[in-house]
Amino acid sequence: MMKTSEIKELTKKEILERIQLEDETLTRLNLNHAVSPLDNPMKIQVARRNIARLKTVLRQRELNENQK
């Protein structure tokens, strides 16, 4: 799980790459879970929350740039 403070240190490009990577992970987890139950289904929730954190920080930066 990524902390918000860790995400804020990343560049915009790194955040976009992380979002893509987490999205692929989430898709894979969901497909695997549909076929046979995962031994730890909380991984799906963690991946979704990581994506949300990344998108939130990205959006905050966009809003800050627009205000300046």
mmCIF file with all atom_site columns, N, CA and C in Angstrom:
data_model
loop_
_atom_site.group_PDB
_atom_site.id
_atom_site.type_symbol
_atom_site.label_atom_id
_atom_site.label_alt_id
_atom_site.label_comp_id
_atom_site.label_asym_id
_atom_site.label_entity_id
_atom_site.label_seq_id
_atom_site.pdbx_PDB_ins_code
_atom_site.Cartn_x
_atom_site.Cartn_y
_atom_site.Cartn_z
_atom_site.occupancy
_atom_site.B_iso_or_equiv
_atom_site.pdbx_formal_charge
_atom_site.auth_seq_id
_atom_site.auth_comp_id
_atom_site.auth_asym_id
_atom_site.auth_atom_id
_atom_site.pdbx_PDB_model_num
ATOM 1   N N  . MET A 1 1  ? 0.842   -1.173  0.000   1.00 0.00 ? 1  MET A N  1
ATOM 2   C CA . MET A 1 1  ? 0.000   0.000   0.000   1.00 0.00 ? 1  MET A CA 1
ATOM 3   C C  . MET A 1 1  ? 0.889   1.238   0.000   1.00 0.00 ? 1  MET A C  1
ATOM 4   N N  . MET A 1 2  ? 0.515   2.202   -0.817  1.00 0.00 ? 2  MET A N  1
ATOM 5   C CA . MET A 1 2  ? 1.283   3.437   -0.921  1.00 0.00 ? 2  MET A CA 1
ATOM 6   C C  . MET A 1 2  ? 0.687   4.499   -0.013  1.00 0.00 ? 2  MET A C  1
ATOM 7   N N  . LYS A 1 3  ? 1.544   5.263   0.613   1.00 0.00 ? 3  LYS A N  1
ATOM 8   C CA . LYS A 1 3  ? 1.092   6.361   1.446   1.00 0.00 ? 3  LYS A CA 1
ATOM 9   C C  . LYS A 1 3  ? 0.990   7.617   0.587   1.00 0.00 ? 3  LYS A C  1
ATOM 10  N N  . THR A 1 4  ? 0.135   8.516   0.994   1.00 0.00 ? 4  THR A N  1
ATOM 11  C CA . THR A 1 4  ? -0.057  9.758   0.259   1.00 0.00 ? 4  THR A CA 1
ATOM 12  C C  . THR A 1 4  ? 1.228   10.562  0.206   1.00 0.00 ? 4  THR A C  1
ATOM 13  N N  . SER A 1 5  ? 1.998   10.535  1.278   1.00 0.00 ? 5  SER A N  1
ATOM 14  C CA . SER A 1 5  ? 3.255   11.287  1.306   1.00 0.00 ? 5  SER A CA 1
ATOM 15  C C  . SER A 1 5  ? 4.240   10.737  0.269   1.00 0.00 ? 5  SER A C  1
ATOM 16  N N  . GLU A 1 6  ? 4.220   9.424   0.049   1.00 0.00 ? 6  GLU A N  1
ATOM 17  C CA . GLU A 1 6  ? 5.085   8.823   -0.970  1.00 0.00 ? 6  GLU A CA 1
ATOM 18  C C  . GLU A 1 6  ? 4.641   9.245   -2.363  1.00 0.00 ? 6  GLU A C  1
ATOM 19  N N  . ILE A 1 7  ? 3.338   9.306   -2.570  1.00 0.00 ? 7  ILE A N  1
ATOM 20  C CA . ILE A 1 7  ? 2.795   9.661   -3.882  1.00 0.00 ? 7  ILE A CA 1
ATOM 21  C C  . ILE A 1 7  ? 3.129   11.110  -4.222  1.00 0.00 ? 7  ILE A C  1
ATOM 22  N N  . LYS A 1 8  ? 3.073   11.995  -3.242  1.00 0.00 ? 8  LYS A N  1
ATOM 23  C CA . LYS A 1 8  ? 3.322   13.420  -3.488  1.00 0.00 ? 8  LYS A CA 1
ATOM 24  C C  . LYS A 1 8  ? 4.756   13.685  -3.917  1.00 0.00 ? 8  LYS A C  1
ATOM 25  N N  . GLU A 1 9  ? 5.669   12.772  -3.616  1.00 0.00 ? 9  GLU A N  1
ATOM 26  C CA . GLU A 1 9  ? 7.062   12.934  -4.006  1.00 0.00 ? 9  GLU A CA 1
ATOM 27  C C  . GLU A 1 9  ? 7.301   12.544  -5.465  1.00 0.00 ? 9  GLU A C  1
ATOM 28  N N  . LEU A 1 10 ? 6.354   11.845  -6.082  1.00 0.00 ? 10 LEU A N  1
ATOM 29  C CA . LEU A 1 10 ? 6.519   11.377  -7.456  1.00 0.00 ? 10 LEU A CA 1
ATOM 30  C C  . LEU A 1 10 ? 6.233   12.506  -8.445  1.00 0.00 ? 10 LEU A C  1
ATOM 31  N N  . THR A 1 11 ? 6.809   12.369  -9.638  1.00 0.00 ? 11 THR A N  1
ATOM 32  C CA . THR A 1 11 ? 6.510   13.328  -10.698 1.00 0.00 ? 11 THR A CA 1
ATOM 33  C C  . THR A 1 11 ? 5.196   12.935  -11.362 1.00 0.00 ? 11 THR A C  1
ATOM 34  N N  . LYS A 1 12 ? 4.679   13.837  -12.186 1.00 0.00 ? 12 LYS A N  1
ATOM 35  C CA . LYS A 1 12 ? 3.409   13.576  -12.863 1.00 0.00 ? 12 LYS A CA 1
ATOM 36  C C  . LYS A 1 12 ? 3.516   12.333  -13.750 1.00 0.00 ? 12 LYS A C  1
ATOM 37  N N  . LYS A 1 13 ? 4.631   12.204  -14.446 1.00 0.00 ? 13 LYS A N  1
ATOM 38  C CA . LYS A 1 13 ? 4.828   11.051  -15.329 1.00 0.00 ? 13 LYS A CA 1
ATOM 39  C C  . LYS A 1 13 ? 4.859   9.751   -14.521 1.00 0.00 ? 13 LYS A C  1
ATOM 40  N N  . GLU A 1 14 ? 5.555   9.772   -13.378 1.00 0.00 ? 14 GLU A N  1
ATOM 41  C CA . GLU A 1 14 ? 5.631   8.572   -12.528 1.00 0.00 ? 14 GLU A CA 1
ATOM 42  C C  . GLU A 1 14 ? 4.255   8.200   -11.988 1.00 0.00 ? 14 GLU A C  1
ATOM 43  N N  . ILE A 1 15 ? 3.453   9.198   -11.643 1.00 0.00 ? 15 ILE A N  1
ATOM 44  C CA . ILE A 1 15 ? 2.106   8.927   -11.142 1.00 0.00 ? 15 ILE A CA 1
ATOM 45  C C  . ILE A 1 15 ? 1.266   8.266   -12.227 1.00 0.00 ? 15 ILE A C  1
ATOM 46  N N  . LEU A 1 16 ? 1.347   8.790   -13.438 1.00 0.00 ? 16 LEU A N  1
ATOM 47  C CA . LEU A 1 16 ? 0.585   8.203   -14.545 1.00 0.00 ? 16 LEU A CA 1
ATOM 48  C C  . LEU A 1 16 ? 1.011   6.763   -14.810 1.00 0.00 ? 16 LEU A C  1
ATOM 49  N N  . GLU A 1 17 ? 2.321   6.496   -14.716 1.00 0.00 ? 17 GLU A N  1
ATOM 50  C CA . GLU A 1 17 ? 2.812   5.132   -14.902 1.00 0.00 ? 17 GLU A CA 1
ATOM 51  C C  . GLU A 1 17 ? 2.302   4.214   -13.797 1.00 0.00 ? 17 GLU A C  1
ATOM 52  N N  . ARG A 1 18 ? 2.298   4.708   -12.566 1.00 0.00 ? 18 ARG A N  1
ATOM 53  C CA . ARG A 1 18 ? 1.809   3.907   -11.435 1.00 0.00 ? 18 ARG A CA 1
ATOM 54  C C  . ARG A 1 18 ? 0.323   3.604   -11.578 1.00 0.00 ? 18 ARG A C  1
ATOM 55  N N  . ILE A 1 19 ? -0.457  4.599   -12.055 1.00 0.00 ? 19 ILE A N  1
ATOM 56  C CA . ILE A 1 19 ? -1.888  4.385   -12.257 1.00 0.00 ? 19 ILE A CA 1
ATOM 57  C C  . ILE A 1 19 ? -2.094  3.266   -13.274 1.00 0.00 ? 19 ILE A C  1
ATOM 58  N N  . GLN A 1 20 ? -1.344  3.316   -14.363 1.00 0.00 ? 20 GLN A N  1
ATOM 59  C CA . GLN A 1 20 ? -1.470  2.288   -15.398 1.00 0.00 ? 20 GLN A CA 1
ATOM 60  C C  . GLN A 1 20 ? -1.091  0.919   -14.838 1.00 0.00 ? 20 GLN A C  1
ATOM 61  N N  . LEU A 1 21 ? -0.010  0.857   -14.085 1.00 0.00 ? 21 LEU A N  1
ATOM 62  C CA . LEU A 1 21 ? 0.444   -0.404  -13.505 1.00 0.00 ? 21 LEU A CA 1
ATOM 63  C C  . LEU A 1 21 ? -0.578  -0.959  -12.508 1.00 0.00 ? 21 LEU A C  1
ATOM 64  N N  . GLU A 1 22 ? -1.094  -0.107  -11.648 1.00 0.00 ? 22 GLU A N  1
ATOM 65  C CA . GLU A 1 22 ? -2.092  -0.544  -10.672 1.00 0.00 ? 22 GLU A CA 1
ATOM 66  C C  . GLU A 1 22 ? -3.376  -0.993  -11.355 1.00 0.00 ? 22 GLU A C  1
ATOM 67  N N  . ASP A 1 23 ? -3.751  -0.302  -12.430 1.00 0.00 ? 23 ASP A N  1
ATOM 68  C CA . ASP A 1 23 ? -4.956  -0.665  -13.172 1.00 0.00 ? 23 ASP A CA 1
ATOM 69  C C  . ASP A 1 23 ? -4.809  -2.056  -13.789 1.00 0.00 ? 23 ASP A C  1
ATOM 70  N N  . GLU A 1 24 ? -3.620  -2.341  -14.352 1.00 0.00 ? 24 GLU A N  1
ATOM 71  C CA . GLU A 1 24 ? -3.368  -3.665  -14.912 1.00 0.00 ? 24 GLU A CA 1
ATOM 72  C C  . GLU A 1 24 ? -3.400  -4.729  -13.815 1.00 0.00 ? 24 GLU A C  1
ATOM 73  N N  . THR A 1 25 ? -2.841  -4.415  -12.667 1.00 0.00 ? 25 THR A N  1
ATOM 74  C CA . THR A 1 25 ? -2.850  -5.337  -11.537 1.00 0.00 ? 25 THR A CA 1
ATOM 75  C C  . THR A 1 25 ? -4.275  -5.619  -11.091 1.00 0.00 ? 25 THR A C  1
ATOM 76  N N  . LEU A 1 26 ? -5.085  -4.571  -10.989 1.00 0.00 ? 26 LEU A N  1
ATOM 77  C CA . LEU A 1 26 ? -6.471  -4.728  -10.575 1.00 0.00 ? 26 LEU A CA 1
ATOM 78  C C  . LEU A 1 26 ? -7.242  -5.596  -11.565 1.00 0.00 ? 26 LEU A C  1
ATOM 79  N N  . THR A 1 27 ? -7.049  -5.365  -12.851 1.00 0.00 ? 27 THR A N  1
ATOM 80  C CA . THR A 1 27 ? -7.722  -6.166  -13.866 1.00 0.00 ? 27 THR A CA 1
ATOM 81  C C  . THR A 1 27 ? -7.338  -7.636  -13.743 1.00 0.00 ? 27 THR A C  1
ATOM 82  N N  . ARG A 1 28 ? -6.046  -7.880  -13.565 1.00 0.00 ? 28 ARG A N  1
ATOM 83  C CA . ARG A 1 28 ? -5.571  -9.258  -13.428 1.00 0.00 ? 28 ARG A CA 1
ATOM 84  C C  . ARG A 1 28 ? -6.145  -9.924  -12.179 1.00 0.00 ? 28 ARG A C  1
ATOM 85  N N  . LEU A 1 29 ? -6.161  -9.188  -11.076 1.00 0.00 ? 29 LEU A N  1
ATOM 86  C CA . LEU A 1 29 ? -6.723  -9.727  -9.828  1.00 0.00 ? 29 LEU A CA 1
ATOM 87  C C  . LEU A 1 29 ? -8.202  -10.063 -9.991  1.00 0.00 ? 29 LEU A C  1
ATOM 88  N N  . ASN A 1 30 ? -8.955  -9.175  -10.630 1.00 0.00 ? 30 ASN A N  1
ATOM 89  C CA . ASN A 1 30 ? -10.380 -9.425  -10.834 1.00 0.00 ? 30 ASN A CA 1
ATOM 90  C C  . ASN A 1 30 ? -10.618 -10.647 -11.713 1.00 0.00 ? 30 ASN A C  1
ATOM 91  N N  . LEU A 1 31 ? -9.827  -10.805 -12.760 1.00 0.00 ? 31 LEU A N  1
ATOM 92  C CA . LEU A 1 31 ? -9.976  -11.981 -13.631 1.00 0.00 ? 31 LEU A CA 1
ATOM 93  C C  . LEU A 1 31 ? -9.637  -13.267 -12.880 1.00 0.00 ? 31 LEU A C  1
ATOM 94  N N  . ASN A 1 32 ? -8.540  -13.231 -12.144 1.00 0.00 ? 32 ASN A N  1
ATOM 95  C CA . ASN A 1 32 ? -8.148  -14.406 -11.368 1.00 0.00 ? 32 ASN A CA 1
ATOM 96  C C  . ASN A 1 32 ? -9.191  -14.731 -10.306 1.00 0.00 ? 32 ASN A C  1
ATOM 97  N N  . HIS A 1 33 ? -9.761  -13.721 -9.709  1.00 0.00 ? 33 HIS A N  1
ATOM 98  C CA . HIS A 1 33 ? -10.764 -13.934 -8.660  1.00 0.00 ? 33 HIS A CA 1
ATOM 99  C C  . HIS A 1 33 ? -12.050 -14.508 -9.249  1.00 0.00 ? 33 HIS A C  1
ATOM 100 N N  . ALA A 1 34 ? -12.362 -14.142 -10.492 1.00 0.00 ? 34 ALA A N  1
ATOM 101 C CA . ALA A 1 34 ? -13.566 -14.669 -11.139 1.00 0.00 ? 34 ALA A CA 1
ATOM 102 C C  . ALA A 1 34 ? -13.402 -16.157 -11.446 1.00 0.00 ? 34 ALA A C  1
ATOM 103 N N  . VAL A 1 35 ? -12.181 -16.568 -11.784 1.00 0.00 ? 35 VAL A N  1
ATOM 104 C CA . VAL A 1 35 ? -11.922 -17.970 -12.123 1.00 0.00 ? 35 VAL A CA 1
ATOM 105 C C  . VAL A 1 35 ? -11.893 -18.825 -10.860 1.00 0.00 ? 35 VAL A C  1
ATOM 106 N N  . SER A 1 36 ? -11.081 -18.423 -9.916  1.00 0.00 ? 36 SER A N  1
ATOM 107 C CA . SER A 1 36 ? -11.014 -19.140 -8.635  1.00 0.00 ? 36 SER A CA 1
ATOM 108 C C  . SER A 1 36 ? -10.760 -18.116 -7.541  1.00 0.00 ? 36 SER A C  1
ATOM 109 N N  . PRO A 1 37 ? -11.392 -18.257 -6.402  1.00 0.00 ? 37 PRO A N  1
ATOM 110 C CA . PRO A 1 37 ? -11.244 -17.253 -5.337  1.00 0.00 ? 37 PRO A CA 1
ATOM 111 C C  . PRO A 1 37 ? -9.785  -17.041 -4.939  1.00 0.00 ? 37 PRO A C  1
ATOM 112 N N  . LEU A 1 38 ? -9.433  -15.771 -4.757  1.00 0.00 ? 38 LEU A N  1
ATOM 113 C CA . LEU A 1 38 ? -8.080  -15.435 -4.323  1.00 0.00 ? 38 LEU A CA 1
ATOM 114 C C  . LEU A 1 38 ? -7.903  -15.822 -2.857  1.00 0.00 ? 38 LEU A C  1
ATOM 115 N N  . ASP A 1 39 ? -6.668  -16.154 -2.492  1.00 0.00 ? 39 ASP A N  1
ATOM 116 C CA . ASP A 1 39 ? -6.406  -16.464 -1.095  1.00 0.00 ? 39 ASP A CA 1
ATOM 117 C C  . ASP A 1 39 ? -6.471  -15.199 -0.234  1.00 0.00 ? 39 ASP A C  1
ATOM 118 N N  . ASN A 1 40 ? -6.256  -14.025 -0.853  1.00 0.00 ? 40 ASN A N  1
ATOM 119 C CA . ASN A 1 40 ? -6.382  -12.764 -0.119  1.00 0.00 ? 40 ASN A CA 1
ATOM 120 C C  . ASN A 1 40 ? -7.165  -11.762 -0.978  1.00 0.00 ? 40 ASN A C  1
ATOM 121 N N  . PRO A 1 41 ? -8.490  -11.768 -0.898  1.00 0.00 ? 41 PRO A N  1
ATOM 122 C CA . PRO A 1 41 ? -9.289  -10.858 -1.727  1.00 0.00 ? 41 PRO A CA 1
ATOM 123 C C  . PRO A 1 41 ? -9.131  -9.391  -1.362  1.00 0.00 ? 41 PRO A C  1
ATOM 124 N N  . MET A 1 42 ? -8.496  -9.090  -0.226  1.00 0.00 ? 42 MET A N  1
ATOM 125 C CA . MET A 1 42 ? -8.263  -7.694  0.152   1.00 0.00 ? 42 MET A CA 1
ATOM 126 C C  . MET A 1 42 ? -7.299  -7.011  -0.813  1.00 0.00 ? 42 MET A C  1
ATOM 127 N N  . LYS A 1 43 ? -6.526  -7.792  -1.575  1.00 0.00 ? 43 LYS A N  1
ATOM 128 C CA . LYS A 1 43 ? -5.609  -7.207  -2.560  1.00 0.00 ? 43 LYS A CA 1
ATOM 129 C C  . LYS A 1 43 ? -6.368  -6.370  -3.585  1.00 0.00 ? 43 LYS A C  1
ATOM 130 N N  . ILE A 1 44 ? -7.587  -6.789  -3.919  1.00 0.00 ? 44 ILE A N  1
ATOM 131 C CA . ILE A 1 44 ? -8.409  -6.046  -4.877  1.00 0.00 ? 44 ILE A CA 1
ATOM 132 C C  . ILE A 1 44 ? -8.747  -4.674  -4.306  1.00 0.00 ? 44 ILE A C  1
ATOM 133 N N  . GLN A 1 45 ? -9.170  -4.651  -3.051  1.00 0.00 ? 45 GLN A N  1
ATOM 134 C CA . GLN A 1 45 ? -9.520  -3.393  -2.407  1.00 0.00 ? 45 GLN A CA 1
ATOM 135 C C  . GLN A 1 45 ? -8.300  -2.475  -2.267  1.00 0.00 ? 45 GLN A C  1
ATOM 136 N N  . VAL A 1 46 ? -7.157  -3.051  -1.939  1.00 0.00 ? 46 VAL A N  1
ATOM 137 C CA . VAL A 1 46 ? -5.932  -2.261  -1.801  1.00 0.00 ? 46 VAL A CA 1
ATOM 138 C C  . VAL A 1 46 ? -5.553  -1.642  -3.146  1.00 0.00 ? 46 VAL A C  1
ATOM 139 N N  . ALA A 1 47 ? -5.660  -2.405  -4.221  1.00 0.00 ? 47 ALA A N  1
ATOM 140 C CA . ALA A 1 47 ? -5.325  -1.897  -5.558  1.00 0.00 ? 47 ALA A CA 1
ATOM 141 C C  . ALA A 1 47 ? -6.264  -0.752  -5.941  1.00 0.00 ? 47 ALA A C  1
ATOM 142 N N  . ARG A 1 48 ? -7.559  -0.915  -5.663  1.00 0.00 ? 48 ARG A N  1
ATOM 143 C CA . ARG A 1 48 ? -8.526  0.137   -5.987  1.00 0.00 ? 48 ARG A CA 1
ATOM 144 C C  . ARG A 1 48 ? -8.228  1.411   -5.205  1.00 0.00 ? 48 ARG A C  1
ATOM 145 N N  . ARG A 1 49 ? -7.869  1.263   -3.951  1.00 0.00 ? 49 ARG A N  1
ATOM 146 C CA . ARG A 1 49 ? -7.581  2.437   -3.125  1.00 0.00 ? 49 ARG A CA 1
ATOM 147 C C  . ARG A 1 49 ? -6.291  3.122   -3.562  1.00 0.00 ? 49 ARG A C  1
ATOM 148 N N  . ASN A 1 50 ? -5.298  2.334   -3.991  1.00 0.00 ? 50 ASN A N  1
ATOM 149 C CA . ASN A 1 50 ? -4.059  2.927   -4.495  1.00 0.00 ? 50 ASN A CA 1
ATOM 150 C C  . ASN A 1 50 ? -4.340  3.764   -5.736  1.00 0.00 ? 50 ASN A C  1
ATOM 151 N N  . ILE A 1 51 ? -5.163  3.238   -6.637  1.00 0.00 ? 51 ILE A N  1
ATOM 152 C CA . ILE A 1 51 ? -5.523  3.977   -7.849  1.00 0.00 ? 51 ILE A CA 1
ATOM 153 C C  . ILE A 1 51 ? -6.219  5.277   -7.464  1.00 0.00 ? 51 ILE A C  1
ATOM 154 N N  . ALA A 1 52 ? -7.127  5.200   -6.516  1.00 0.00 ? 52 ALA A N  1
ATOM 155 C CA . ALA A 1 52 ? -7.851  6.401   -6.073  1.00 0.00 ? 52 ALA A CA 1
ATOM 156 C C  . ALA A 1 52 ? -6.899  7.427   -5.470  1.00 0.00 ? 52 ALA A C  1
ATOM 157 N N  . ARG A 1 53 ? -5.946  6.975   -4.670  1.00 0.00 ? 53 ARG A N  1
ATOM 158 C CA . ARG A 1 53 ? -4.973  7.903   -4.072  1.00 0.00 ? 53 ARG A CA 1
ATOM 159 C C  . ARG A 1 53 ? -4.148  8.591   -5.153  1.00 0.00 ? 53 ARG A C  1
ATOM 160 N N  . LEU A 1 54 ? -3.683  7.802   -6.114  1.00 0.00 ? 54 LEU A N  1
ATOM 161 C CA . LEU A 1 54 ? -2.871  8.358   -7.194  1.00 0.00 ? 54 LEU A CA 1
ATOM 162 C C  . LEU A 1 54 ? -3.658  9.393   -7.994  1.00 0.00 ? 54 LEU A C  1
ATOM 163 N N  . LYS A 1 55 ? -4.897  9.065   -8.337  1.00 0.00 ? 55 LYS A N  1
ATOM 164 C CA . LYS A 1 55 ? -5.720  9.985   -9.119  1.00 0.00 ? 55 LYS A CA 1
ATOM 165 C C  . LYS A 1 55 ? -6.043  11.251  -8.329  1.00 0.00 ? 55 LYS A C  1
ATOM 166 N N  . THR A 1 56 ? -6.222  11.112  -7.023  1.00 0.00 ? 56 THR A N  1
ATOM 167 C CA . THR A 1 56 ? -6.520  12.272  -6.183  1.00 0.00 ? 56 THR A CA 1
ATOM 168 C C  . THR A 1 56 ? -5.352  13.250  -6.171  1.00 0.00 ? 56 THR A C  1
ATOM 169 N N  . VAL A 1 57 ? -4.145  12.734  -5.980  1.00 0.00 ? 57 VAL A N  1
ATOM 170 C CA . VAL A 1 57 ? -2.960  13.601  -5.957  1.00 0.00 ? 57 VAL A CA 1
ATOM 171 C C  . VAL A 1 57 ? -2.763  14.251  -7.324  1.00 0.00 ? 57 VAL A C  1
ATOM 172 N N  . LEU A 1 58 ? -2.982  13.495  -8.380  1.00 0.00 ? 58 LEU A N  1
ATOM 173 C CA . LEU A 1 58 ? -2.848  14.028  -9.738  1.00 0.00 ? 58 LEU A CA 1
ATOM 174 C C  . LEU A 1 58 ? -3.848  15.174  -9.964  1.00 0.00 ? 58 LEU A C  1
ATOM 175 N N  . ARG A 1 59 ? -5.078  14.978  -9.524  1.00 0.00 ? 59 ARG A N  1
ATOM 176 C CA . ARG A 1 59 ? -6.113  16.001  -9.685  1.00 0.00 ? 59 ARG A CA 1
ATOM 177 C C  . ARG A 1 59 ? -5.789  17.242  -8.853  1.00 0.00 ? 59 ARG A C  1
ATOM 178 N N  . GLN A 1 60 ? -5.280  17.049  -7.651  1.00 0.00 ? 60 GLN A N  1
ATOM 179 C CA . GLN A 1 60 ? -4.905  18.189  -6.812  1.00 0.00 ? 60 GLN A CA 1
ATOM 180 C C  . GLN A 1 60 ? -3.826  19.022  -7.490  1.00 0.00 ? 60 GLN A C  1
ATOM 181 N N  . ARG A 1 61 ? -2.874  18.356  -8.118  1.00 0.00 ? 61 ARG A N  1
ATOM 182 C CA . ARG A 1 61 ? -1.813  19.090  -8.824  1.00 0.00 ? 61 ARG A CA 1
ATOM 183 C C  . ARG A 1 61 ? -2.373  19.871  -10.001 1.00 0.00 ? 61 ARG A C  1
ATOM 184 N N  . GLU A 1 62 ? -3.316  19.271  -10.740 1.00 0.00 ? 62 GLU A N  1
ATOM 185 C CA . GLU A 1 62 ? -3.927  19.961  -11.866 1.00 0.00 ? 62 GLU A CA 1
ATOM 186 C C  . GLU A 1 62 ? -4.654  21.217  -11.394 1.00 0.00 ? 62 GLU A C  1
ATOM 187 N N  . LEU A 1 63 ? -5.375  21.090  -10.298 1.00 0.00 ? 63 LEU A N  1
ATOM 188 C CA . LEU A 1 63 ? -6.105  22.242  -9.778  1.00 0.00 ? 63 LEU A CA 1
ATOM 189 C C  . LEU A 1 63 ? -5.162  23.332  -9.299  1.00 0.00 ? 63 LEU A C  1
ATOM 190 N N  . ASN A 1 64 ? -4.058  22.941  -8.678  1.00 0.00 ? 64 ASN A N  1
ATOM 191 C CA . ASN A 1 64 ? -3.067  23.925  -8.220  1.00 0.00 ? 64 ASN A CA 1
ATOM 192 C C  . ASN A 1 64 ? -2.429  24.644  -9.395  1.00 0.00 ? 64 ASN A C  1
ATOM 193 N N  . GLU A 1 65 ? -2.162  23.923  -10.485 1.00 0.00 ? 65 GLU A N  1
ATOM 194 C CA . GLU A 1 65 ? -1.570  24.551  -11.674 1.00 0.00 ? 65 GLU A CA 1
ATOM 195 C C  . GLU A 1 65 ? -2.537  25.530  -12.298 1.00 0.00 ? 65 GLU A C  1
ATOM 196 N N  . ASN A 1 66 ? -3.823  25.207  -12.301 1.00 0.00 ? 66 ASN A N  1
ATOM 197 C CA . ASN A 1 66 ? -4.828  26.073  -12.905 1.00 0.00 ? 66 ASN A CA 1
ATOM 198 C C  . ASN A 1 66 ? -5.042  27.341  -12.090 1.00 0.00 ? 66 ASN A C  1
ATOM 199 N N  . GLN A 1 67 ? -4.832  27.276  -10.786 1.00 0.00 ? 67 GLN A N  1
ATOM 200 C CA . GLN A 1 67 ? -5.016  28.445  -9.944  1.00 0.00 ? 67 GLN A CA 1
ATOM 201 C C  . GLN A 1 67 ? -3.890  29.450  -10.114 1.00 0.00 ? 67 GLN A C  1
ATOM 202 N N  . LYS A 1 68 ? -2.724  28.975  -10.482 1.00 0.00 ? 68 LYS A N  1
ATOM 203 C CA . LYS A 1 68 ? -1.567  29.871  -10.597 1.00 0.00 ? 68 LYS A CA 1
ATOM 204 C C  . LYS A 1 68 ? -1.590  30.675  -11.860 1.00 0.00 ? 68 LYS A C  1
#
